[in-house]
């Protein structure tokens, strides 16, 4: 169960409780909008004219992708892929593809849109899997990146925020499937 501290208030919630965990406000929606806008401008400068294929990783990246993609105004295509690697607040170390893309990516400029890169297990797995289909290039765009947790050697080409190793919810990211609809980003407060 998610408990909203001030459901009927327009004031920002400083704290939220989701299940057994407490979270505090970490990145307000105005700051998210500013950084996502900056990222969209950088990506547009690199990618307009290439008709990139954006692959949105469900579920977590749906809010970020909706804002990021609407901030770009050049021709592009959007597909969705569903993977799972997390259980509660810890990475399981194995990646499961629940829904793959069905389009041919050979010779395409592919951009993976991810909510957060933590250990890098998910991205490493997906890069290997998609490179076999011979795209022209694969880039990674992540809302959040935890560089101290990264265990693999690849570049996060576009990251809106670099953060420490703490557990995050909100703006698409969940704790046990709750909290995705929070407008702001929250960090665990235990
Ligand atoms: P990785 O494979 O890089 O360890 O983890 C990537 C996936 O784990 C992300 O796509 C995300 O679903 C989940 N994840 C990693 N860190 C967090 C976090 O702080 N909060 C939430 N809600 N999910 C996370
Ligand atoms: Mg994810």
mmCIF file of N, CA, C and O in Angstrom, residues 87-181:
data_model
loop_
_atom_site.group_PDB
_atom_site.id
_atom_site.type_symbol
_atom_site.label_atom_id
_atom_site.label_comp_id
_atom_site.label_asym_id
_atom_site.label_seq_id
_atom_site.Cartn_x
_atom_site.Cartn_y
_atom_site.Cartn_z
ATOM 1 N N UNK A 87 14.209 -7.387 -7.990
ATOM 2 C CA UNK A 87 13.211 -7.956 -7.090
ATOM 3 C C UNK A 87 13.278 -7.150 -5.801
ATOM 4 O O UNK A 87 14.302 -7.184 -5.115
ATOM 5 N N UNK A 88 12.247 -6.375 -5.479
ATOM 6 C CA UNK A 88 12.288 -5.511 -4.295
ATOM 7 C C UNK A 88 13.290 -4.399 -4.504
ATOM 8 O O UNK A 88 13.190 -3.645 -5.459
ATOM 9 N N UNK A 89 14.323 -4.316 -3.643
ATOM 10 C CA UNK A 89 15.314 -3.240 -3.785
ATOM 11 C C UNK A 89 16.675 -3.768 -4.229
ATOM 12 O O UNK A 89 17.678 -3.076 -4.146
ATOM 13 N N UNK A 90 16.748 -5.022 -4.710
ATOM 14 C CA UNK A 90 18.046 -5.595 -5.099
ATOM 15 C C UNK A 90 17.997 -6.196 -6.492
ATOM 16 O O UNK A 90 17.001 -6.793 -6.891
ATOM 17 N N UNK A 91 19.107 -6.033 -7.235
ATOM 18 C CA UNK A 91 19.228 -6.629 -8.560
ATOM 19 C C UNK A 91 19.388 -8.139 -8.402
ATOM 20 O O UNK A 91 20.105 -8.592 -7.524
ATOM 21 N N UNK A 92 18.703 -8.923 -9.242
ATOM 22 C CA UNK A 92 18.783 -10.377 -9.105
ATOM 23 C C UNK A 92 20.003 -10.941 -9.829
ATOM 24 O O UNK A 92 20.355 -12.098 -9.643
ATOM 25 N N UNK A 93 20.630 -10.139 -10.694
ATOM 26 C CA UNK A 93 21.814 -10.604 -11.414
ATOM 27 C C UNK A 93 21.488 -11.339 -12.704
ATOM 28 O O UNK A 93 22.368 -11.598 -13.503
ATOM 29 N N UNK A 94 20.232 -11.693 -12.929
ATOM 30 C CA UNK A 94 19.874 -12.332 -14.195
ATOM 31 C C UNK A 94 18.786 -11.502 -14.873
ATOM 32 O O UNK A 94 17.996 -10.838 -14.203
ATOM 33 N N UNK A 95 18.784 -11.536 -16.200
ATOM 34 C CA UNK A 95 17.838 -10.712 -16.954
ATOM 35 C C UNK A 95 16.899 -11.606 -17.744
ATOM 36 O O UNK A 95 17.332 -12.573 -18.369
ATOM 37 N N UNK A 96 15.646 -11.264 -17.706
ATOM 38 C CA UNK A 96 14.626 -12.044 -18.401
ATOM 39 C C UNK A 96 13.949 -11.113 -19.410
ATOM 40 O O UNK A 96 13.524 -10.021 -19.036
ATOM 41 N N UNK A 97 13.886 -11.534 -20.690
ATOM 42 C CA UNK A 97 13.158 -10.737 -21.683
ATOM 43 C C UNK A 97 11.720 -11.222 -21.714
ATOM 44 O O UNK A 97 11.447 -12.367 -22.063
ATOM 45 N N UNK A 98 10.811 -10.374 -21.343
ATOM 46 C CA UNK A 98 9.392 -10.746 -21.296
ATOM 47 C C UNK A 98 8.716 -10.391 -22.620
ATOM 48 O O UNK A 98 7.833 -11.083 -23.085
ATOM 49 N N UNK A 99 9.176 -9.268 -23.231
ATOM 50 C CA UNK A 99 8.639 -8.878 -24.543
ATOM 51 C C UNK A 99 9.758 -8.274 -25.369
ATOM 52 O O UNK A 99 10.372 -7.285 -24.966
ATOM 53 N N UNK A 100 10.025 -8.857 -26.527
ATOM 54 C CA UNK A 100 11.103 -8.379 -27.400
ATOM 55 C C UNK A 100 10.518 -7.437 -28.466
ATOM 56 O O UNK A 100 9.297 -7.405 -28.655
ATOM 57 N N UNK A 101 11.401 -6.691 -29.173
ATOM 58 C CA UNK A 101 10.932 -5.898 -30.313
ATOM 59 C C UNK A 101 10.832 -6.810 -31.532
ATOM 60 O O UNK A 101 11.575 -7.776 -31.645
ATOM 61 N N UNK A 102 9.941 -6.471 -32.439
ATOM 62 C CA UNK A 102 9.750 -7.335 -33.617
ATOM 63 C C UNK A 102 10.283 -6.701 -34.888
ATOM 64 O O UNK A 102 10.222 -7.299 -35.942
ATOM 65 N N UNK A 103 10.815 -5.457 -34.813
ATOM 66 C CA UNK A 103 11.306 -4.805 -36.035
ATOM 67 C C UNK A 103 12.746 -5.212 -36.317
ATOM 68 O O UNK A 103 13.496 -5.557 -35.407
ATOM 69 N N UNK A 104 13.104 -5.142 -37.600
ATOM 70 C CA UNK A 104 14.475 -5.429 -38.032
ATOM 71 C C UNK A 104 15.335 -4.201 -37.706
ATOM 72 O O UNK A 104 15.026 -3.099 -38.146
ATOM 73 N N UNK A 105 16.409 -4.414 -36.953
ATOM 74 C CA UNK A 105 17.247 -3.262 -36.573
ATOM 75 C C UNK A 105 18.559 -3.204 -37.357
ATOM 76 O O UNK A 105 19.397 -2.352 -37.075
ATOM 77 N N UNK A 106 18.720 -4.085 -38.330
ATOM 78 C CA UNK A 106 19.967 -4.076 -39.107
ATOM 79 C C UNK A 106 20.187 -2.707 -39.748
ATOM 80 O O UNK A 106 19.261 -2.141 -40.355
ATOM 81 N N UNK A 107 21.395 -2.156 -39.552
ATOM 82 C CA UNK A 107 21.816 -0.856 -40.078
ATOM 83 C C UNK A 107 21.054 0.343 -39.500
ATOM 84 O O UNK A 107 21.177 1.454 -40.017
ATOM 85 N N UNK A 108 20.297 0.127 -38.432
ATOM 86 C CA UNK A 108 19.559 1.250 -37.823
ATOM 87 C C UNK A 108 20.380 1.877 -36.693
ATOM 88 O O UNK A 108 21.213 1.224 -36.055
ATOM 89 N N UNK A 109 20.100 3.148 -36.430
ATOM 90 C CA UNK A 109 20.600 3.825 -35.231
ATOM 91 C C UNK A 109 19.590 3.520 -34.122
ATOM 92 O O UNK A 109 18.449 3.957 -34.191
ATOM 93 N N UNK A 110 20.047 2.719 -33.160
ATOM 94 C CA UNK A 110 19.139 2.264 -32.089
ATOM 95 C C UNK A 110 19.506 2.997 -30.792
ATOM 96 O O UNK A 110 20.689 3.137 -30.460
ATOM 97 N N UNK A 111 18.504 3.467 -30.073
ATOM 98 C CA UNK A 111 18.741 4.111 -28.778
ATOM 99 C C UNK A 111 17.880 3.424 -27.723
ATOM 100 O O UNK A 111 16.650 3.428 -27.821
ATOM 101 N N UNK A 112 18.540 2.818 -26.744
ATOM 102 C CA UNK A 112 17.809 2.188 -25.645
ATOM 103 C C UNK A 112 17.452 3.258 -24.628
ATOM 104 O O UNK A 112 18.317 4.008 -24.187
ATOM 105 N N UNK A 113 16.188 3.346 -24.270
ATOM 106 C CA UNK A 113 15.758 4.315 -23.260
ATOM 107 C C UNK A 113 15.446 3.559 -21.979
ATOM 108 O O UNK A 113 14.510 2.755 -21.913
ATOM 109 N N UNK A 114 16.255 3.814 -20.945
ATOM 110 C CA UNK A 114 16.186 3.062 -19.692
ATOM 111 C C UNK A 114 15.907 4.014 -18.526
ATOM 112 O O UNK A 114 16.336 5.175 -18.569
ATOM 113 N N UNK A 115 15.235 3.531 -17.505
ATOM 114 C CA UNK A 115 14.988 4.397 -16.343
ATOM 115 C C UNK A 115 16.262 4.625 -15.553
ATOM 116 O O UNK A 115 16.603 5.740 -15.202
ATOM 117 N N UNK A 116 17.000 3.529 -15.274
ATOM 118 C CA UNK A 116 18.165 3.660 -14.408
ATOM 119 C C UNK A 116 19.186 2.563 -14.740
ATOM 120 O O UNK A 116 18.806 1.420 -14.951
ATOM 121 N N UNK A 117 20.451 2.954 -14.808
ATOM 122 C CA UNK A 117 21.528 1.969 -14.971
ATOM 123 C C UNK A 117 22.214 1.840 -13.615
ATOM 124 O O UNK A 117 22.762 2.810 -13.089
ATOM 125 N N UNK A 118 22.162 0.639 -13.059
ATOM 126 C CA UNK A 118 22.675 0.372 -11.714
ATOM 127 C C UNK A 118 23.931 -0.496 -11.844
ATOM 128 O O UNK A 118 25.013 0.015 -12.132
ATOM 129 N N UNK A 119 23.830 -1.813 -11.726
ATOM 130 C CA UNK A 119 25.003 -2.678 -11.913
ATOM 131 C C UNK A 119 25.397 -2.752 -13.392
ATOM 132 O O UNK A 119 26.521 -3.115 -13.721
ATOM 133 N N UNK A 120 24.453 -2.456 -14.278
ATOM 134 C CA UNK A 120 24.706 -2.544 -15.713
ATOM 135 C C UNK A 120 24.376 -3.908 -16.297
ATOM 136 O O UNK A 120 24.513 -4.114 -17.504
ATOM 137 N N UNK A 121 23.909 -4.828 -15.452
ATOM 138 C CA UNK A 121 23.602 -6.190 -15.911
ATOM 139 C C UNK A 121 22.576 -6.173 -17.053
ATOM 140 O O UNK A 121 22.758 -6.843 -18.077
ATOM 141 N N UNK A 122 21.533 -5.377 -16.895
ATOM 142 C CA UNK A 122 20.460 -5.342 -17.896
ATOM 143 C C UNK A 122 20.979 -4.796 -19.226
ATOM 144 O O UNK A 122 20.772 -5.399 -20.286
ATOM 145 N N UNK A 123 21.693 -3.671 -19.164
ATOM 146 C CA UNK A 123 22.196 -3.049 -20.395
ATOM 147 C C UNK A 123 23.239 -3.920 -21.080
ATOM 148 O O UNK A 123 23.252 -4.032 -22.300
ATOM 149 N N UNK A 124 24.132 -4.530 -20.286
ATOM 150 C CA UNK A 124 25.154 -5.404 -20.856
ATOM 151 C C UNK A 124 24.492 -6.552 -21.623
ATOM 152 O O UNK A 124 24.858 -6.853 -22.762
ATOM 153 N N UNK A 125 23.504 -7.156 -21.009
ATOM 154 C CA UNK A 125 22.761 -8.256 -21.622
ATOM 155 C C UNK A 125 22.077 -7.794 -22.919
ATOM 156 O O UNK A 125 22.175 -8.450 -23.956
ATOM 157 N N UNK A 126 21.415 -6.646 -22.861
ATOM 158 C CA UNK A 126 20.682 -6.160 -24.033
ATOM 159 C C UNK A 126 21.623 -5.734 -25.164
ATOM 160 O O UNK A 126 21.337 -5.971 -26.334
ATOM 161 N N UNK A 127 22.749 -5.118 -24.816
ATOM 162 C CA UNK A 127 23.723 -4.717 -25.840
ATOM 163 C C UNK A 127 24.205 -5.946 -26.598
ATOM 164 O O UNK A 127 24.251 -5.951 -27.833
ATOM 165 N N UNK A 128 24.546 -7.013 -25.857
ATOM 166 C CA UNK A 128 25.007 -8.248 -26.507
ATOM 167 C C UNK A 128 23.925 -8.820 -27.406
ATOM 168 O O UNK A 128 24.166 -9.180 -28.553
ATOM 169 N N UNK A 129 22.722 -8.893 -26.875
ATOM 170 C CA UNK A 129 21.615 -9.494 -27.615
ATOM 171 C C UNK A 129 21.280 -8.708 -28.878
ATOM 172 O O UNK A 129 21.065 -9.275 -29.944
ATOM 173 N N UNK A 130 21.257 -7.376 -28.773
ATOM 174 C CA UNK A 130 20.861 -6.558 -29.926
ATOM 175 C C UNK A 130 21.999 -6.391 -30.943
ATOM 176 O O UNK A 130 21.741 -6.247 -32.138
ATOM 177 N N UNK A 131 23.245 -6.425 -30.487
ATOM 178 C CA UNK A 131 24.376 -6.306 -31.429
ATOM 179 C C UNK A 131 24.400 -7.460 -32.425
ATOM 180 O O UNK A 131 24.844 -7.282 -33.559
ATOM 181 N N UNK A 132 23.901 -8.626 -32.010
ATOM 182 C CA UNK A 132 23.831 -9.781 -32.921
ATOM 183 C C UNK A 132 22.946 -9.482 -34.137
ATOM 184 O O UNK A 132 23.061 -10.113 -35.169
ATOM 185 N N UNK A 133 22.046 -8.510 -33.998
ATOM 186 C CA UNK A 133 21.135 -8.182 -35.104
ATOM 187 C C UNK A 133 21.707 -7.093 -36.011
ATOM 188 O O UNK A 133 21.016 -6.529 -36.845
ATOM 189 N N UNK A 134 22.952 -6.756 -35.793
ATOM 190 C CA UNK A 134 23.749 -5.852 -36.622
ATOM 191 C C UNK A 134 23.137 -4.469 -36.894
ATOM 192 O O UNK A 134 22.983 -4.034 -38.040
ATOM 193 N N UNK A 135 22.821 -3.752 -35.846
ATOM 194 C CA UNK A 135 22.418 -2.349 -36.024
ATOM 195 C C UNK A 135 23.634 -1.510 -36.408
ATOM 196 O O UNK A 135 24.773 -1.958 -36.211
ATOM 197 N N UNK A 136 23.417 -0.317 -36.949
ATOM 198 C CA UNK A 136 24.558 0.538 -37.254
ATOM 199 C C UNK A 136 25.218 0.998 -35.958
ATOM 200 O O UNK A 136 26.433 1.023 -35.838
ATOM 201 N N UNK A 137 24.401 1.384 -34.976
ATOM 202 C CA UNK A 137 24.937 1.758 -33.666
ATOM 203 C C UNK A 137 23.861 1.552 -32.610
ATOM 204 O O UNK A 137 22.670 1.541 -32.929
ATOM 205 N N UNK A 138 24.306 1.372 -31.358
ATOM 206 C CA UNK A 138 23.354 1.327 -30.238
ATOM 207 C C UNK A 138 23.836 2.314 -29.188
ATOM 208 O O UNK A 138 24.982 2.238 -28.728
ATOM 209 N N UNK A 139 22.971 3.242 -28.825
ATOM 210 C CA UNK A 139 23.279 4.202 -27.764
ATOM 211 C C UNK A 139 22.352 3.929 -26.579
ATOM 212 O O UNK A 139 21.284 3.329 -26.735
ATOM 213 N N UNK A 140 22.788 4.431 -25.425
ATOM 214 C CA UNK A 140 21.981 4.269 -24.212
ATOM 215 C C UNK A 140 21.604 5.638 -23.664
ATOM 216 O O UNK A 140 22.480 6.490 -23.478
ATOM 217 N N UNK A 141 20.311 5.830 -23.408
ATOM 218 C CA UNK A 141 19.832 7.042 -22.734
ATOM 219 C C UNK A 141 19.162 6.616 -21.437
ATOM 220 O O UNK A 141 18.213 5.832 -21.459
ATOM 221 N N UNK A 142 19.663 7.109 -20.318
ATOM 222 C CA UNK A 142 19.103 6.726 -19.018
ATOM 223 C C UNK A 142 18.736 7.971 -18.224
ATOM 224 O O UNK A 142 19.463 8.962 -18.240
ATOM 225 N N UNK A 143 17.595 7.898 -17.546
ATOM 226 C CA UNK A 143 17.218 8.997 -16.655
ATOM 227 C C UNK A 143 18.237 9.110 -15.532
ATOM 228 O O UNK A 143 18.730 10.191 -15.232
ATOM 229 N N UNK A 144 18.566 7.976 -14.916
ATOM 230 C CA UNK A 144 19.473 7.949 -13.764
ATOM 231 C C UNK A 144 20.589 6.949 -14.010
ATOM 232 O O UNK A 144 20.379 5.916 -14.635
ATOM 233 N N UNK A 145 21.768 7.265 -13.493
ATOM 234 C CA UNK A 145 22.930 6.387 -13.661
ATOM 235 C C UNK A 145 23.675 6.365 -12.332
ATOM 236 O O UNK A 145 23.964 7.415 -11.759
ATOM 237 N N UNK A 146 23.946 5.139 -11.827
ATOM 238 C CA UNK A 146 24.717 4.982 -10.584
ATOM 239 C C UNK A 146 26.117 4.490 -10.964
ATOM 240 O O UNK A 146 26.367 3.282 -10.975
ATOM 241 N N UNK A 147 27.056 5.394 -11.301
ATOM 242 C CA UNK A 147 28.376 4.971 -11.807
ATOM 243 C C UNK A 147 29.129 4.065 -10.827
ATOM 244 O O UNK A 147 29.866 3.174 -11.249
ATOM 245 N N UNK A 148 28.936 4.281 -9.510
ATOM 246 C CA UNK A 148 29.666 3.471 -8.509
ATOM 247 C C UNK A 148 29.211 2.016 -8.478
ATOM 248 O O UNK A 148 29.908 1.161 -7.934
ATOM 249 N N UNK A 149 28.040 1.730 -9.010
ATOM 250 C CA UNK A 149 27.532 0.353 -9.002
ATOM 251 C C UNK A 149 27.904 -0.421 -10.259
ATOM 252 O O UNK A 149 27.771 -1.636 -10.300
ATOM 253 N N UNK A 150 28.326 0.312 -11.312
ATOM 254 C CA UNK A 150 28.500 -0.310 -12.635
ATOM 255 C C UNK A 150 29.576 -1.401 -12.613
ATOM 256 O O UNK A 150 30.691 -1.169 -12.149
ATOM 257 N N UNK A 151 29.217 -2.581 -13.106
ATOM 258 C CA UNK A 151 30.151 -3.720 -13.112
ATOM 259 C C UNK A 151 30.597 -4.118 -14.514
ATOM 260 O O UNK A 151 31.266 -5.119 -14.693
ATOM 261 N N UNK A 152 30.171 -3.385 -15.530
ATOM 262 C CA UNK A 152 30.503 -3.757 -16.916
ATOM 263 C C UNK A 152 31.134 -2.570 -17.621
ATOM 264 O O UNK A 152 31.009 -1.433 -17.171
ATOM 265 N N UNK A 153 31.761 -2.865 -18.762
ATOM 266 C CA UNK A 153 32.483 -1.842 -19.493
ATOM 267 C C UNK A 153 31.668 -1.388 -20.704
ATOM 268 O O UNK A 153 31.809 -1.941 -21.788
ATOM 269 N N UNK A 154 30.794 -0.439 -20.494
ATOM 270 C CA UNK A 154 30.084 0.189 -21.614
ATOM 271 C C UNK A 154 29.774 1.630 -21.215
ATOM 272 O O UNK A 154 29.802 1.969 -20.025
ATOM 273 N N UNK A 155 29.496 2.458 -22.208
ATOM 274 C CA UNK A 155 29.233 3.873 -21.934
ATOM 275 C C UNK A 155 27.734 4.120 -21.830
ATOM 276 O O UNK A 155 26.954 3.592 -22.619
ATOM 277 N N UNK A 156 27.347 4.908 -20.841
ATOM 278 C CA UNK A 156 25.975 5.423 -20.801
ATOM 279 C C UNK A 156 26.046 6.762 -21.546
ATOM 280 O O UNK A 156 26.528 7.752 -21.013
ATOM 281 N N UNK A 157 25.619 6.744 -22.808
ATOM 282 C CA UNK A 157 25.871 7.886 -23.685
ATOM 283 C C UNK A 157 25.138 9.142 -23.235
ATOM 284 O O UNK A 157 25.645 10.246 -23.335
ATOM 285 N N UNK A 158 23.912 8.946 -22.759
ATOM 286 C CA UNK A 158 23.099 10.089 -22.321
ATOM 287 C C UNK A 158 22.485 9.764 -20.965
ATOM 288 O O UNK A 158 21.679 8.842 -20.872
ATOM 289 N N UNK A 159 22.889 10.494 -19.931
ATOM 290 C CA UNK A 159 22.292 10.292 -18.599
ATOM 291 C C UNK A 159 21.821 11.645 -18.076
ATOM 292 O O UNK A 159 22.584 12.614 -18.083
ATOM 293 N N UNK A 160 20.577 11.713 -17.635
ATOM 294 C CA UNK A 160 20.067 12.992 -17.106
ATOM 295 C C UNK A 160 20.683 13.280 -15.739
ATOM 296 O O UNK A 160 21.015 14.423 -15.437
ATOM 297 N N UNK A 161 20.820 12.254 -14.891
ATOM 298 C CA UNK A 161 21.385 12.434 -13.544
ATOM 299 C C UNK A 161 22.351 11.304 -13.213
ATOM 300 O O UNK A 161 22.034 10.134 -13.442
ATOM 301 N N UNK A 162 23.495 11.655 -12.623
ATOM 302 C CA UNK A 162 24.403 10.667 -12.025
ATOM 303 C C UNK A 162 24.158 10.712 -10.526
ATOM 304 O O UNK A 162 24.202 11.793 -9.937
ATOM 305 N N UNK A 163 23.921 9.555 -9.913
ATOM 306 C CA UNK A 163 23.543 9.540 -8.494
ATOM 307 C C UNK A 163 24.341 8.472 -7.728
ATOM 308 O O UNK A 163 24.875 7.539 -8.346
ATOM 309 N N UNK A 164 24.410 8.579 -6.384
ATOM 310 C CA UNK A 164 25.034 7.518 -5.582
ATOM 311 C C UNK A 164 24.196 6.232 -5.604
ATOM 312 O O UNK A 164 23.137 6.199 -6.238
ATOM 313 N N UNK A 165 24.625 5.228 -4.845
ATOM 314 C CA UNK A 165 24.033 3.888 -4.974
ATOM 315 C C UNK A 165 22.673 3.706 -4.305
ATOM 316 O O UNK A 165 22.222 2.588 -4.154
ATOM 317 N N UNK A 166 22.007 4.753 -3.891
ATOM 318 C CA UNK A 166 20.753 4.607 -3.127
ATOM 319 C C UNK A 166 19.578 4.162 -3.990
ATOM 320 O O UNK A 166 19.572 4.382 -5.193
ATOM 321 N N UNK A 167 18.575 3.578 -3.338
ATOM 322 C CA UNK A 167 17.392 3.098 -4.049
ATOM 323 C C UNK A 167 16.387 4.244 -4.264
ATOM 324 O O UNK A 167 16.054 4.989 -3.343
ATOM 325 N N UNK A 168 15.884 4.327 -5.497
ATOM 326 C CA UNK A 168 15.056 5.441 -5.972
ATOM 327 C C UNK A 168 13.654 4.949 -6.345
ATOM 328 O O UNK A 168 13.518 3.846 -6.854
ATOM 329 N N UNK A 169 12.644 5.793 -6.125
ATOM 330 C CA UNK A 169 11.303 5.522 -6.692
ATOM 331 C C UNK A 169 10.728 6.811 -7.279
ATOM 332 O O UNK A 169 11.180 7.907 -6.967
ATOM 333 N N UNK A 170 9.673 6.646 -8.070
ATOM 334 C CA UNK A 170 8.936 7.777 -8.630
ATOM 335 C C UNK A 170 9.297 8.026 -10.083
ATOM 336 O O UNK A 170 10.279 7.503 -10.599
ATOM 337 N N UNK A 171 8.470 8.809 -10.786
ATOM 338 C CA UNK A 171 8.694 9.171 -12.191
ATOM 339 C C UNK A 171 8.945 7.897 -13.018
ATOM 340 O O UNK A 171 9.872 7.802 -13.803
ATOM 341 N N UNK A 172 8.120 6.884 -12.785
ATOM 342 C CA UNK A 172 8.220 5.620 -13.534
ATOM 343 C C UNK A 172 8.855 4.486 -12.753
ATOM 344 O O UNK A 172 8.588 3.317 -13.014
ATOM 345 N N UNK A 173 9.712 4.828 -11.781
ATOM 346 C CA UNK A 173 10.419 3.769 -11.031
ATOM 347 C C UNK A 173 9.585 3.307 -9.836
ATOM 348 O O UNK A 173 8.936 4.117 -9.174
ATOM 349 N N UNK A 174 9.636 2.009 -9.566
ATOM 350 C CA UNK A 174 8.752 1.420 -8.554
ATOM 351 C C UNK A 174 9.509 0.852 -7.365
ATOM 352 O O UNK A 174 10.711 0.585 -7.442
ATOM 353 N N UNK A 175 8.767 0.617 -6.307
ATOM 354 C CA UNK A 175 9.182 -0.312 -5.255
ATOM 355 C C UNK A 175 8.071 -1.348 -5.160
ATOM 356 O O UNK A 175 6.937 -1.003 -4.825
ATOM 357 N N UNK A 176 8.367 -2.577 -5.503
ATOM 358 C CA UNK A 176 7.348 -3.637 -5.567
ATOM 359 C C UNK A 176 6.091 -3.181 -6.313
ATOM 360 O O UNK A 176 4.977 -3.340 -5.832
ATOM 361 N N UNK A 177 6.317 -2.581 -7.487
ATOM 362 C CA UNK A 177 5.267 -2.131 -8.423
ATOM 363 C C UNK A 177 4.498 -0.897 -7.963
ATOM 364 O O UNK A 177 3.610 -0.426 -8.673
ATOM 365 N N UNK A 178 4.808 -0.322 -6.812
ATOM 366 C CA UNK A 178 4.142 0.893 -6.353
ATOM 367 C C UNK A 178 5.055 2.100 -6.545
ATOM 368 O O UNK A 178 6.282 1.964 -6.569
ATOM 369 N N UNK A 179 4.450 3.264 -6.672
ATOM 370 C CA UNK A 179 5.213 4.517 -6.693
ATOM 371 C C UNK A 179 5.571 5.028 -8.079
ATOM 372 O O UNK A 179 6.147 6.102 -8.209
ATOM 373 N N UNK A 180 5.210 4.303 -9.127
ATOM 374 C CA UNK A 180 5.592 4.732 -10.488
ATOM 375 C C UNK A 180 4.938 6.056 -10.860
ATOM 376 O O UNK A 180 5.442 6.800 -11.689
ATOM 377 N N UNK A 181 3.762 6.334 -10.290
ATOM 378 C CA UNK A 181 3.008 7.538 -10.665
ATOM 379 C C UNK A 181 3.397 8.773 -9.862
ATOM 380 O O UNK A 181 2.773 9.824 -10.029
#
